[in-house]
Amino acid sequence: MSEENIKRELEDKFTYLKDAVIIQRRGRMFAQVPLDKFDEVFAYAVKQMHFLALSAITGLDNRDGFEVIYHLNQEGKLLLNLSVGLNKENPQVKSVIPYCPSADIYERELMDLLGIKVSGLAAGHRYPLTDDWPKGEYPLRKDWKSGTRNEEAQNA
Amino acid sequence: MHESGDVRIPIGPQHPALKEPESFLISLRGEKITASSVRLGYNHRGIEKACEERTYTQGLYLIERICGICSHSHSTCFVQAVEEIAGIQVSPRAKYMRTLIAELERIHSHLLWLGVAGHEIGFDTLLMYTWRDREVVMDLLATLTGNRVNYGINTIGGVRRDINSKQKEEVLKAIDILEERTKYYIDLAKNETTLLKRLQGVGVLSYEDAKKLDAVGPTARASGIERDVRKDDPYAAYAELDFKVISVNSCDVYGRTLVRLGELMESYSLVRQIIRKIPDGPILIKSPRKIPAGQAVSRYEAPRGEDLHYVRANGTEKPDRVKVRAPTLANIQSVSKMLEDRYLADMPIVIAAIDPCFSCTDRLVSIRDTKSKEKNTVAWETIRLKGIAWYKDKGIDFISLNKKLTKLF
């Protein structure tokens, strides 16, 4: 399926994605999905459009909010990057493990480094920070600077 | 799932069978592994965060140091993303140079793996042979780039060193030697009983599991998944070169050996094609210090599988976010599946068979307290007690084990 066909199919199926799907170049597509609609778009991309492999999940701190990008690929060739915006107060996404079992480690990374909650993720080892890492310290947040350490968190 | 009746053995973070710090918890019933889990993060260095605080060029040298083996993979993957955002068209000659170093790196990495695999199955002669041969390609990399590892050849907009006709001859001569040696190893892999008995049927990962768990690189290709970024999503000069994607259906460690040996032969052919076809022209295009706002995802077929970098630029000279997904992180999730219901003695070779690189995988954050001027020294006893408490937390009590042992003797 070509990039144009994928864009058309997504836009036809989900009217709110009109103009939100961008073809950056051959093999690279980006789509910004509203948070409340994310589940249905993700499920459709995996189940119906055969974006069966998850290459990675990237978390970003955009200062006024967070963003999570799911890098899905189709047969190793075409990359569909579905991104979802989250608020600063209570950043939370649903686990995508039911669709992509390999998401586990990437979701734990989101929790450790950005403090984004992932609901539905089973208890397990944390990744990648140490077991005694201070609570409330999320290194990839923009207000966290390396080389300094929050005094309160240090005493927690 | 770890069950209470089974014997639990912690392997790592420091263990003679492991080459890098990672921690496996193995549940055993008799000699068979019933469950396993892995804890990573011991090599965590803060590179993604550090990249946000440095310029693109400084970040490039840091990115190159994510891994000592596939350093060129990471640096190429990163520059490709930055060049895409900035709209820089790299010259064809620079693309060929990047591809040349990439294939030489694959050769040295696969030879290294073959040696490690030999060592893990107690066949140290193979380790000595392959690592001796690996010196040929290491010397070649030093001649071309000035460095045996961390080549420093990439820069935003092209490469930093050109190749001359004398060097081209040296490359071709070295490739002839390596090809002859690899043919011998292929013969060995097909006929040597030690290898066949020790590798066949070990560490099985079915086609379905490999697909479900998103395995990459030789691990996926040995389970019948014909996936290779060089073919599927060509970058650098790969679209103009002729090569086969090697895959087998045996789904075991033996298959992973055959795939890597086959890839070595393909790499020799690729290097010869590059030397023959490399076009004339500049090797470097001047690039701006400030990269315009934008984002890009770059993919690269590293020796261990698909490497993925995501870069977001904000119009300044420093990136807003750099994300690295190294191939081992994608493959480590398959290891538990490979170990299930297998013998404990197979564990070292099964882990080694994905060619793990944990320093690639753990690359993120470390903290240094710069505020306090006082020197903090941690006593050996404190570390020991912390270790005992850590294991106790995992259900392994060394103190009670020690008491039992003392009673016995």
Coordinates of C-alpha atoms in Angstrom, one line a residue:
Chain A
M1 CA 0.0 0.0 0.0
S2 CA 1.4 3.4 -0.9
E3 CA 1.8 6.3 1.4
E4 CA -1.0 8.2 -0.4
N5 CA -3.4 5.3 0.0
I6 CA -2.7 5.0 3.7
K7 CA -3.2 8.7 4.2
R8 CA -6.5 8.5 2.3
E9 CA -7.7 5.4 4.2
L10 CA -6.9 7.0 7.6
E11 CA -8.6 10.3 6.7
D12 CA -11.7 8.5 5.3
K13 CA -12.1 6.3 8.3
F14 CA -11.4 8.9 10.9
T15 CA -12.7 12.3 9.8
Y16 CA -10.9 14.1 12.6
L17 CA -7.6 13.1 11.1
K18 CA -8.2 15.3 8.1
D19 CA -4.9 17.2 7.4
A20 CA -3.3 15.6 10.4
V21 CA -1.6 12.9 8.4
I22 CA 1.7 14.0 6.9
I23 CA 3.8 12.2 4.4
Q24 CA 7.3 13.5 5.1
R25 CA 9.0 11.4 2.4
R26 CA 8.9 7.9 1.0
G27 CA 8.5 5.4 3.9
R28 CA 7.9 8.1 6.6
M29 CA 4.5 9.2 7.7
F30 CA 3.5 11.2 10.8
A31 CA 0.0 11.6 12.3
Q32 CA -1.1 13.6 15.3
V33 CA -4.0 11.8 17.0
P34 CA -6.3 13.3 19.6
L35 CA -5.9 11.5 23.0
D36 CA -9.5 10.4 23.3
K37 CA -9.4 8.8 19.8
F38 CA -6.0 7.3 20.1
D39 CA -7.1 3.7 21.0
E40 CA -9.3 3.3 17.9
V41 CA -6.7 4.7 15.5
F42 CA -3.9 2.6 17.0
A43 CA -6.1 -0.5 16.9
Y44 CA -7.1 0.2 13.3
A45 CA -3.5 0.8 12.2
V46 CA -2.3 -2.5 13.8
K47 CA -5.3 -4.8 13.0
Q48 CA -6.6 -3.5 9.7
M49 CA -3.7 -1.8 8.1
H50 CA -1.1 -4.3 9.2
F51 CA 1.3 -2.0 10.9
L52 CA 2.2 -5.0 13.0
A53 CA 5.7 -4.2 14.2
L54 CA 6.5 -1.6 16.9
S55 CA 10.0 -0.2 16.4
A56 CA 10.0 2.1 19.4
I57 CA 8.1 4.5 21.6
T58 CA 9.5 8.0 22.0
G59 CA 8.4 10.3 24.8
L60 CA 8.9 14.1 24.6
D61 CA 8.5 17.0 27.0
N62 CA 7.2 19.9 24.8
R63 CA 7.3 22.2 27.9
D64 CA 3.5 23.0 27.8
G65 CA 2.7 19.3 27.6
F66 CA 4.0 15.8 26.9
E67 CA 4.0 13.9 23.6
V68 CA 4.3 10.2 23.0
I69 CA 5.2 8.9 19.5
Y70 CA 4.6 5.3 18.6
H71 CA 6.9 4.3 15.7
L72 CA 4.9 1.5 13.9
N73 CA 6.2 -0.2 10.8
Q74 CA 4.6 -2.3 8.1
E75 CA 6.7 -5.3 7.0
G76 CA 9.8 -3.4 8.0
K77 CA 9.4 -0.9 5.1
L78 CA 6.9 1.9 5.9
L79 CA 7.1 3.8 9.1
L80 CA 3.9 5.3 10.6
N81 CA 4.6 7.6 13.5
L82 CA 1.4 8.1 15.6
S83 CA 1.8 10.8 18.1
V84 CA -0.5 11.8 20.9
G85 CA -0.4 14.9 23.1
L86 CA -0.7 14.7 26.9
N87 CA -1.3 17.4 29.6
K88 CA 1.3 18.3 32.1
E89 CA -0.8 17.7 35.2
N90 CA -1.7 14.1 34.8
P91 CA 0.1 12.6 31.8
Q92 CA -1.3 9.1 31.2
V93 CA -1.5 6.7 28.2
K94 CA -3.0 3.2 28.0
S95 CA -0.5 0.3 27.5
V96 CA -0.4 -1.0 23.9
I97 CA 0.9 -4.4 25.0
P98 CA -2.4 -6.1 23.9
Y99 CA -1.5 -5.1 20.3
C100 CA 2.3 -5.1 20.5
P101 CA 3.9 -7.4 23.2
S102 CA 7.3 -5.8 22.6
A103 CA 6.0 -2.4 23.9
D104 CA 6.8 -3.4 27.5
I105 CA 10.3 -2.1 27.8
Y106 CA 9.5 1.2 25.9
E107 CA 6.6 1.9 28.2
R108 CA 8.7 1.3 31.3
E109 CA 11.1 3.8 29.9
L110 CA 8.3 6.4 29.5
M111 CA 7.4 5.9 33.2
D112 CA 11.0 6.2 34.4
L113 CA 12.4 9.0 32.3
L114 CA 9.4 11.3 31.8
G115 CA 7.0 10.2 34.6
I116 CA 4.2 9.4 32.1
K117 CA 1.8 6.9 33.7
V118 CA 1.0 3.8 31.6
S119 CA -2.2 2.2 32.6
G120 CA -2.6 -1.6 32.2
L121 CA 1.2 -2.3 32.5
A122 CA 1.9 -5.3 34.7
A123 CA 4.2 -5.0 37.7
G124 CA 7.8 -5.7 36.9
H125 CA 11.4 -4.4 36.9
R126 CA 11.8 -0.8 36.3
Y127 CA 13.8 0.4 33.3
P128 CA 16.3 2.0 32.9
L129 CA 16.9 3.8 36.2
T130 CA 18.3 2.2 39.4
D131 CA 16.0 0.7 42.1
D132 CA 16.9 3.5 44.5
W133 CA 16.4 6.4 42.1
P134 CA 14.7 9.2 44.0
K135 CA 10.9 9.5 43.6
G136 CA 9.6 12.3 41.5
E137 CA 12.8 12.8 39.5
Y138 CA 12.3 12.4 35.8
P139 CA 15.5 13.1 33.9
L140 CA 14.1 13.7 30.4
R141 CA 11.8 16.4 31.6
K142 CA 13.0 19.9 30.5
D143 CA 13.0 21.3 34.0
W144 CA 15.4 18.6 35.1
K145 CA 19.0 19.6 34.6
S146 CA 21.8 17.1 34.7
G147 CA 24.6 17.8 37.3
T148 CA 22.1 19.1 39.8
R149 CA 19.8 17.2 42.2
N150 CA 16.6 18.2 43.7
E151 CA 17.2 18.5 47.5
E152 CA 13.8 17.4 48.5
A153 CA 13.8 14.3 46.3
Q154 CA 17.3 13.5 47.6
N155 CA 15.9 13.3 51.1
A156 CA 12.8 11.3 50.2
Chain B
M1 CA 6.3 -16.6 35.7
H2 CA 8.7 -17.5 38.6
E3 CA 7.1 -20.2 40.7
S4 CA 7.8 -20.7 44.4
G5 CA 8.8 -24.4 44.2
D6 CA 11.6 -23.8 41.7
V7 CA 15.2 -23.0 42.5
R8 CA 16.0 -19.4 41.6
I9 CA 19.5 -18.3 40.5
P10 CA 20.5 -14.7 39.9
I11 CA 22.9 -14.4 37.0
G12 CA 24.5 -10.9 37.0
P13 CA 24.8 -7.9 37.1
Q14 CA 28.4 -9.2 37.5
H15 CA 28.9 -12.7 36.4
P16 CA 31.7 -14.7 34.6
A17 CA 29.3 -15.8 31.9
L18 CA 28.3 -12.3 31.0
K19 CA 30.4 -9.8 29.0
E20 CA 28.5 -6.7 30.2
P21 CA 26.5 -5.9 33.2
E22 CA 22.9 -7.1 33.0
S23 CA 20.9 -9.2 35.4
F24 CA 19.0 -12.4 34.7
L25 CA 16.9 -14.2 37.3
I26 CA 16.5 -17.8 36.3
S27 CA 14.0 -20.3 37.8
L28 CA 15.2 -23.9 37.5
R29 CA 13.5 -27.3 37.8
G30 CA 16.3 -29.7 37.7
E31 CA 18.6 -28.6 34.9
K32 CA 15.8 -27.0 32.9
I33 CA 14.9 -23.3 32.9
T34 CA 11.2 -22.8 33.8
A35 CA 11.2 -19.0 33.8
S36 CA 13.5 -16.1 33.3
S37 CA 13.4 -12.3 33.6
V38 CA 16.0 -9.7 32.8
R39 CA 16.8 -6.4 34.4
L40 CA 18.8 -3.8 32.4
G41 CA 20.0 -0.3 33.0
Y42 CA 23.5 -0.9 34.6
N43 CA 25.3 0.8 31.7
H44 CA 23.1 3.9 31.9
R45 CA 25.1 7.0 31.0
G46 CA 22.8 9.9 30.2
I47 CA 23.5 10.2 26.5
E48 CA 20.0 11.2 25.3
K49 CA 19.8 14.0 28.0
A50 CA 23.4 15.0 27.3
C51 CA 22.6 15.4 23.6
E52 CA 19.9 17.9 24.4
E53 CA 22.5 20.0 26.2
R54 CA 25.1 19.9 23.4
T55 CA 25.3 21.2 19.8
Y56 CA 24.6 18.8 17.0
T57 CA 28.3 18.3 16.2
Q58 CA 29.2 17.7 19.9
G59 CA 26.3 15.3 20.1
L60 CA 27.5 13.4 17.1
Y61 CA 30.8 12.4 18.8
L62 CA 28.9 11.5 22.0
I63 CA 26.4 9.4 19.9
E64 CA 29.4 7.6 18.3
R65 CA 30.4 6.5 21.8
I66 CA 27.1 4.8 22.6
C67 CA 28.7 1.6 21.4
G68 CA 32.3 0.5 20.8
I69 CA 31.4 -2.1 18.2
C70 CA 28.7 -0.4 16.1
S71 CA 29.8 3.2 16.6
H72 CA 29.5 4.0 12.9
S73 CA 25.9 2.6 12.9
H74 CA 24.8 5.1 15.6
S75 CA 26.7 8.1 14.2
T76 CA 25.4 7.5 10.6
C77 CA 21.8 6.9 11.9
F78 CA 22.0 10.2 13.8
V79 CA 23.5 12.4 11.0
Q80 CA 21.0 11.0 8.5
A81 CA 18.2 12.3 10.8
V82 CA 19.8 15.7 11.2
E83 CA 20.5 16.0 7.5
E84 CA 16.9 15.1 6.6
I85 CA 15.6 17.8 8.9
A86 CA 18.1 20.4 7.6
G87 CA 17.4 19.4 4.0
I88 CA 21.1 18.7 3.3
Q89 CA 21.8 16.6 0.2
V90 CA 24.9 14.6 1.0
S91 CA 27.2 14.0 -2.0
P92 CA 27.2 10.5 -3.7
R93 CA 30.9 10.0 -2.8
A94 CA 30.2 10.7 0.9
K95 CA 27.4 8.2 0.8
Y96 CA 29.6 5.5 -0.7
M97 CA 32.3 6.3 2.0
R98 CA 29.7 5.8 4.7
T99 CA 28.6 2.6 3.2
L100 CA 32.2 1.3 2.9
I101 CA 32.9 2.0 6.6
A102 CA 29.5 0.5 7.5
E103 CA 30.3 -2.8 5.7
L104 CA 33.8 -3.0 7.2
E105 CA 32.2 -2.5 10.6
R106 CA 29.8 -5.3 9.9
I107 CA 32.7 -7.6 9.0
H108 CA 34.6 -6.8 12.2
S109 CA 31.4 -7.2 14.3
H110 CA 30.4 -10.5 12.8
L111 CA 33.9 -11.9 13.1
L112 CA 34.0 -10.8 16.7
W113 CA 30.6 -12.5 17.3
L114 CA 31.8 -15.7 15.8
G115 CA 34.8 -15.7 18.2
V116 CA 32.5 -15.0 21.2
A117 CA 30.1 -17.8 20.1
G118 CA 33.1 -20.2 19.9
H119 CA 34.2 -19.2 23.3
E120 CA 30.7 -19.6 24.8
I121 CA 30.6 -23.2 23.7
G122 CA 34.1 -24.0 24.9
F123 CA 35.6 -23.9 21.4
D124 CA 38.3 -21.4 22.1
T125 CA 40.4 -22.3 19.0
L126 CA 37.6 -20.6 16.9
L127 CA 37.9 -17.5 19.1
M128 CA 41.6 -17.3 18.5
Y129 CA 41.3 -17.8 14.7
T130 CA 38.4 -15.4 14.1
W131 CA 39.9 -12.7 16.3
R132 CA 43.3 -13.0 14.6
D133 CA 41.5 -12.5 11.3
R134 CA 39.5 -9.7 12.7
E135 CA 42.8 -7.8 13.1
V136 CA 42.9 -7.5 9.3
V137 CA 39.7 -5.5 9.1
M138 CA 40.6 -3.5 12.2
D139 CA 43.9 -2.4 10.6
L140 CA 42.0 -1.5 7.5
L141 CA 39.6 0.7 9.4
A142 CA 42.6 2.4 11.1
T143 CA 44.1 3.0 7.7
L144 CA 41.0 4.6 6.3
T145 CA 39.7 6.5 9.3
G146 CA 42.6 6.8 11.7
N147 CA 40.9 4.8 14.4
R148 CA 40.3 1.1 15.1
V149 CA 37.0 1.9 16.8
N150 CA 34.9 5.1 17.1
Y151 CA 36.1 6.0 13.6
G152 CA 35.0 9.7 13.6
I153 CA 34.4 9.6 9.9
N154 CA 30.9 11.1 9.9
T155 CA 30.0 14.7 10.1
I156 CA 26.9 16.6 9.3
G157 CA 27.0 17.1 5.6
G158 CA 29.3 14.2 4.6
V159 CA 32.4 12.5 5.8
R160 CA 35.8 13.8 7.1
R161 CA 38.2 11.6 5.2
D162 CA 38.5 10.6 1.6
I163 CA 39.9 7.3 0.1
N164 CA 42.9 7.3 -2.3
S165 CA 43.9 4.7 -4.9
K166 CA 46.5 3.1 -2.7
Q167 CA 44.0 2.6 0.1
K168 CA 41.6 1.1 -2.4
E169 CA 44.2 -1.5 -3.3
E170 CA 44.8 -2.3 0.4
V171 CA 41.0 -2.8 1.0
L172 CA 40.8 -5.2 -2.0
K173 CA 43.8 -7.2 -0.8
A174 CA 42.4 -7.5 2.8
I175 CA 39.0 -8.5 1.5
D176 CA 40.6 -11.4 -0.5
I177 CA 42.2 -12.7 2.7
L178 CA 39.1 -12.3 4.8
E179 CA 36.9 -14.0 2.1
E180 CA 39.2 -17.0 2.0
R181 CA 39.1 -17.3 5.8
T182 CA 35.3 -16.9 5.9
K183 CA 34.9 -19.7 3.4
Y184 CA 36.9 -21.9 5.8
Y185 CA 34.6 -20.9 8.7
I186 CA 31.5 -21.7 6.5
D187 CA 33.0 -25.1 5.8
L188 CA 33.6 -25.5 9.5
A189 CA 30.0 -24.5 10.4
K190 CA 28.6 -27.1 8.0
N191 CA 30.9 -30.0 8.9
E192 CA 32.4 -29.6 12.3
T193 CA 30.6 -31.8 14.8
T194 CA 31.4 -29.6 17.8
L195 CA 29.5 -26.7 16.3
L196 CA 26.6 -28.7 14.9
K197 CA 26.0 -30.6 18.2
R198 CA 26.3 -27.5 20.3
L199 CA 24.3 -25.1 18.2
Q200 CA 21.5 -27.0 16.5
G201 CA 18.2 -26.9 18.2
V202 CA 19.5 -24.5 20.9
G203 CA 17.8 -21.2 21.7
V204 CA 14.8 -21.7 19.4
L205 CA 12.7 -18.7 18.5
S206 CA 9.9 -19.6 16.2
Y207 CA 8.9 -17.4 13.2
E208 CA 5.7 -16.4 15.0
D209 CA 7.4 -15.5 18.2
A210 CA 10.1 -13.5 16.4
K211 CA 7.4 -11.6 14.6
K212 CA 5.3 -11.0 17.7
L213 CA 8.3 -9.8 19.8
D214 CA 9.6 -7.6 16.9
A215 CA 13.0 -9.3 16.8
V216 CA 15.5 -7.5 14.4
G217 CA 18.7 -8.3 12.4
P218 CA 20.3 -11.7 12.3
T219 CA 18.1 -12.9 15.2
A220 CA 15.0 -12.3 13.1
R221 CA 16.5 -13.5 9.8
A222 CA 17.5 -16.8 11.4
S223 CA 13.8 -17.3 12.2
G224 CA 12.8 -16.8 8.6
I225 CA 11.9 -13.1 8.6
E226 CA 13.5 -11.6 5.6
R227 CA 13.9 -8.1 6.9
D228 CA 16.8 -5.8 6.4
V229 CA 16.7 -2.0 6.5
R230 CA 19.4 -1.9 3.8
K231 CA 16.9 -3.5 1.4
D232 CA 13.5 -2.4 2.9
D233 CA 14.3 1.3 3.4
P234 CA 17.6 1.9 1.6
Y235 CA 19.9 4.6 2.9
A236 CA 23.4 5.8 2.0
A237 CA 24.4 4.0 -1.2
Y238 CA 22.6 0.7 -0.7
A239 CA 19.9 1.4 -3.3
E240 CA 22.7 1.3 -6.0
L241 CA 24.4 -1.9 -4.8
D242 CA 23.6 -5.5 -5.4
F243 CA 23.3 -7.8 -2.4
K244 CA 21.1 -10.6 -1.0
V245 CA 19.3 -10.6 2.3
I246 CA 20.5 -13.8 4.1
S247 CA 17.8 -15.7 6.0
V248 CA 17.3 -19.3 7.2
N249 CA 14.4 -21.1 8.7
S250 CA 16.1 -23.2 11.4
C251 CA 15.1 -20.6 14.1
D252 CA 18.1 -21.7 16.4
V253 CA 21.6 -20.5 17.3
Y254 CA 23.0 -22.5 14.4
G255 CA 20.8 -20.5 12.1
R256 CA 22.0 -17.3 13.6
T257 CA 25.6 -18.5 12.9
L258 CA 24.8 -19.3 9.3
V259 CA 23.1 -15.9 8.7
R260 CA 26.1 -14.0 10.0
L261 CA 28.5 -16.1 8.0
G262 CA 26.4 -15.5 4.9
E263 CA 26.3 -11.8 5.6
L264 CA 30.1 -11.7 5.8
M265 CA 30.3 -13.0 2.2
E266 CA 27.7 -10.4 1.1
S267 CA 29.7 -7.7 2.8
Y268 CA 32.9 -8.6 0.9
S269 CA 30.9 -8.4 -2.3
L270 CA 29.5 -5.0 -1.2
V271 CA 33.0 -3.7 -0.4
R272 CA 34.3 -4.7 -3.8
Q273 CA 31.3 -3.0 -5.5
I274 CA 31.9 0.2 -3.6
I275 CA 35.6 0.3 -4.5
R276 CA 34.6 -0.2 -8.1
K277 CA 31.7 2.2 -8.3
I278 CA 32.6 5.0 -5.9
P279 CA 31.9 8.2 -7.8
D280 CA 34.2 11.3 -7.9
G281 CA 33.2 14.5 -6.2
P282 CA 33.2 16.3 -2.9
I283 CA 33.0 14.4 0.4
L284 CA 31.6 17.2 2.5
I285 CA 29.0 19.9 2.1
K286 CA 29.0 22.8 4.5
S287 CA 26.1 22.6 6.9
P288 CA 24.5 25.3 9.1
R289 CA 25.2 25.3 12.9
K290 CA 21.5 25.9 13.5
I291 CA 19.2 23.2 12.3
P292 CA 15.6 24.4 11.4
A293 CA 12.7 23.1 13.4
G294 CA 11.5 19.7 12.4
Q295 CA 11.6 16.0 13.1
A296 CA 12.9 12.9 11.5
V297 CA 13.2 9.2 12.1
S298 CA 16.3 7.5 10.8
R299 CA 16.8 3.8 10.4
Y300 CA 20.0 1.8 9.9
E301 CA 20.8 -1.9 9.6
A302 CA 23.5 -2.2 12.3
P303 CA 25.4 -5.6 12.6
R304 CA 22.9 -6.5 15.4
G305 CA 19.8 -5.3 13.6
E306 CA 17.6 -2.2 13.0
D307 CA 19.0 0.8 14.8
L308 CA 16.5 3.7 15.1
H309 CA 17.1 7.3 15.9
Y310 CA 14.4 10.0 16.4
V311 CA 15.6 13.6 16.3
R312 CA 13.5 16.7 16.9
A313 CA 15.0 20.1 16.1
N314 CA 13.8 23.4 17.4
G315 CA 15.7 25.9 15.2
T316 CA 18.6 26.3 17.5
E317 CA 22.0 24.7 17.4
K318 CA 21.0 22.1 20.0
P319 CA 18.4 19.3 19.4
D320 CA 15.2 19.3 21.4
R321 CA 15.1 15.6 21.7
V322 CA 17.3 12.7 20.6
K323 CA 15.9 9.2 21.0
V324 CA 18.0 6.1 20.3
R325 CA 16.5 2.6 20.0
A326 CA 19.4 0.2 19.7
P327 CA 18.9 -3.3 18.2
T328 CA 19.6 -5.2 21.4
L329 CA 16.7 -3.5 23.1
A330 CA 14.4 -4.9 20.4
N331 CA 16.0 -8.4 20.7
I332 CA 16.4 -8.8 24.5
Q333 CA 12.7 -9.4 24.8
S334 CA 13.1 -12.6 22.7
V335 CA 15.7 -14.0 25.0
S336 CA 13.2 -15.2 27.7
K337 CA 11.3 -17.1 24.9
M338 CA 14.6 -18.7 23.7
L339 CA 15.5 -19.8 27.2
E340 CA 12.1 -21.3 28.1
D341 CA 12.3 -25.0 28.9
R342 CA 16.0 -25.2 27.8
Y343 CA 19.0 -26.3 29.8
L344 CA 20.9 -23.9 32.1
A345 CA 24.1 -24.8 30.3
D346 CA 22.8 -23.4 27.1
M347 CA 22.2 -20.0 28.6
P348 CA 25.5 -18.3 27.8
I349 CA 25.4 -19.2 24.1
V350 CA 21.7 -18.4 23.8
I351 CA 22.3 -14.9 25.2
A352 CA 25.4 -14.4 23.1
A353 CA 23.5 -15.5 20.0
I354 CA 21.5 -12.2 19.8
D355 CA 25.0 -10.5 19.9
P356 CA 23.8 -8.4 22.8
C357 CA 25.3 -4.9 23.3
F358 CA 24.0 -3.5 26.6
S359 CA 26.0 -0.3 26.5
C360 CA 23.9 0.5 23.3
T361 CA 20.8 -0.4 25.1
D362 CA 21.3 1.4 28.4
R363 CA 22.3 4.9 27.3
L364 CA 20.5 7.4 29.4
V365 CA 20.9 9.1 32.7
S366 CA 23.5 9.4 35.5
I367 CA 23.6 11.9 38.4
R368 CA 26.6 13.7 39.8
D369 CA 26.2 15.8 42.8
T370 CA 28.1 19.0 41.9
K371 CA 26.6 21.1 44.7
S372 CA 28.2 19.4 47.7
K373 CA 31.9 20.1 48.0
E374 CA 32.4 17.3 50.4
K375 CA 34.0 14.1 49.1
N376 CA 31.8 11.2 49.5
T377 CA 33.4 7.8 50.0
V378 CA 31.4 4.7 50.1
A379 CA 32.9 2.0 52.3
W380 CA 33.3 -1.5 50.8
E381 CA 31.1 -2.8 53.7
T382 CA 28.2 -0.5 52.7
I383 CA 28.3 -1.8 49.1
R384 CA 28.4 -5.4 50.4
L385 CA 25.4 -4.9 52.7
K386 CA 23.6 -3.1 49.9
G387 CA 24.2 -6.1 47.6
I388 CA 23.0 -8.5 50.2
A389 CA 19.8 -6.5 50.8
W390 CA 19.3 -6.2 47.0
Y391 CA 19.4 -10.0 46.6
K392 CA 17.3 -10.6 49.7
D393 CA 14.7 -8.3 48.1
K394 CA 14.7 -10.7 45.1
G395 CA 14.1 -13.7 47.3
I396 CA 17.7 -14.8 47.7
D397 CA 19.1 -14.7 51.2
F398 CA 22.9 -15.1 51.2
I399 CA 23.1 -14.9 55.0
S400 CA 20.9 -17.9 55.6
L401 CA 22.6 -19.8 52.8
N402 CA 26.0 -19.1 54.4
K403 CA 24.7 -20.4 57.8
K404 CA 23.5 -23.6 56.1
L405 CA 26.9 -24.0 54.5
T406 CA 28.8 -23.4 57.7
K407 CA 26.7 -26.1 59.4
L408 CA 27.4 -28.6 56.6
F409 CA 31.2 -28.3 56.9

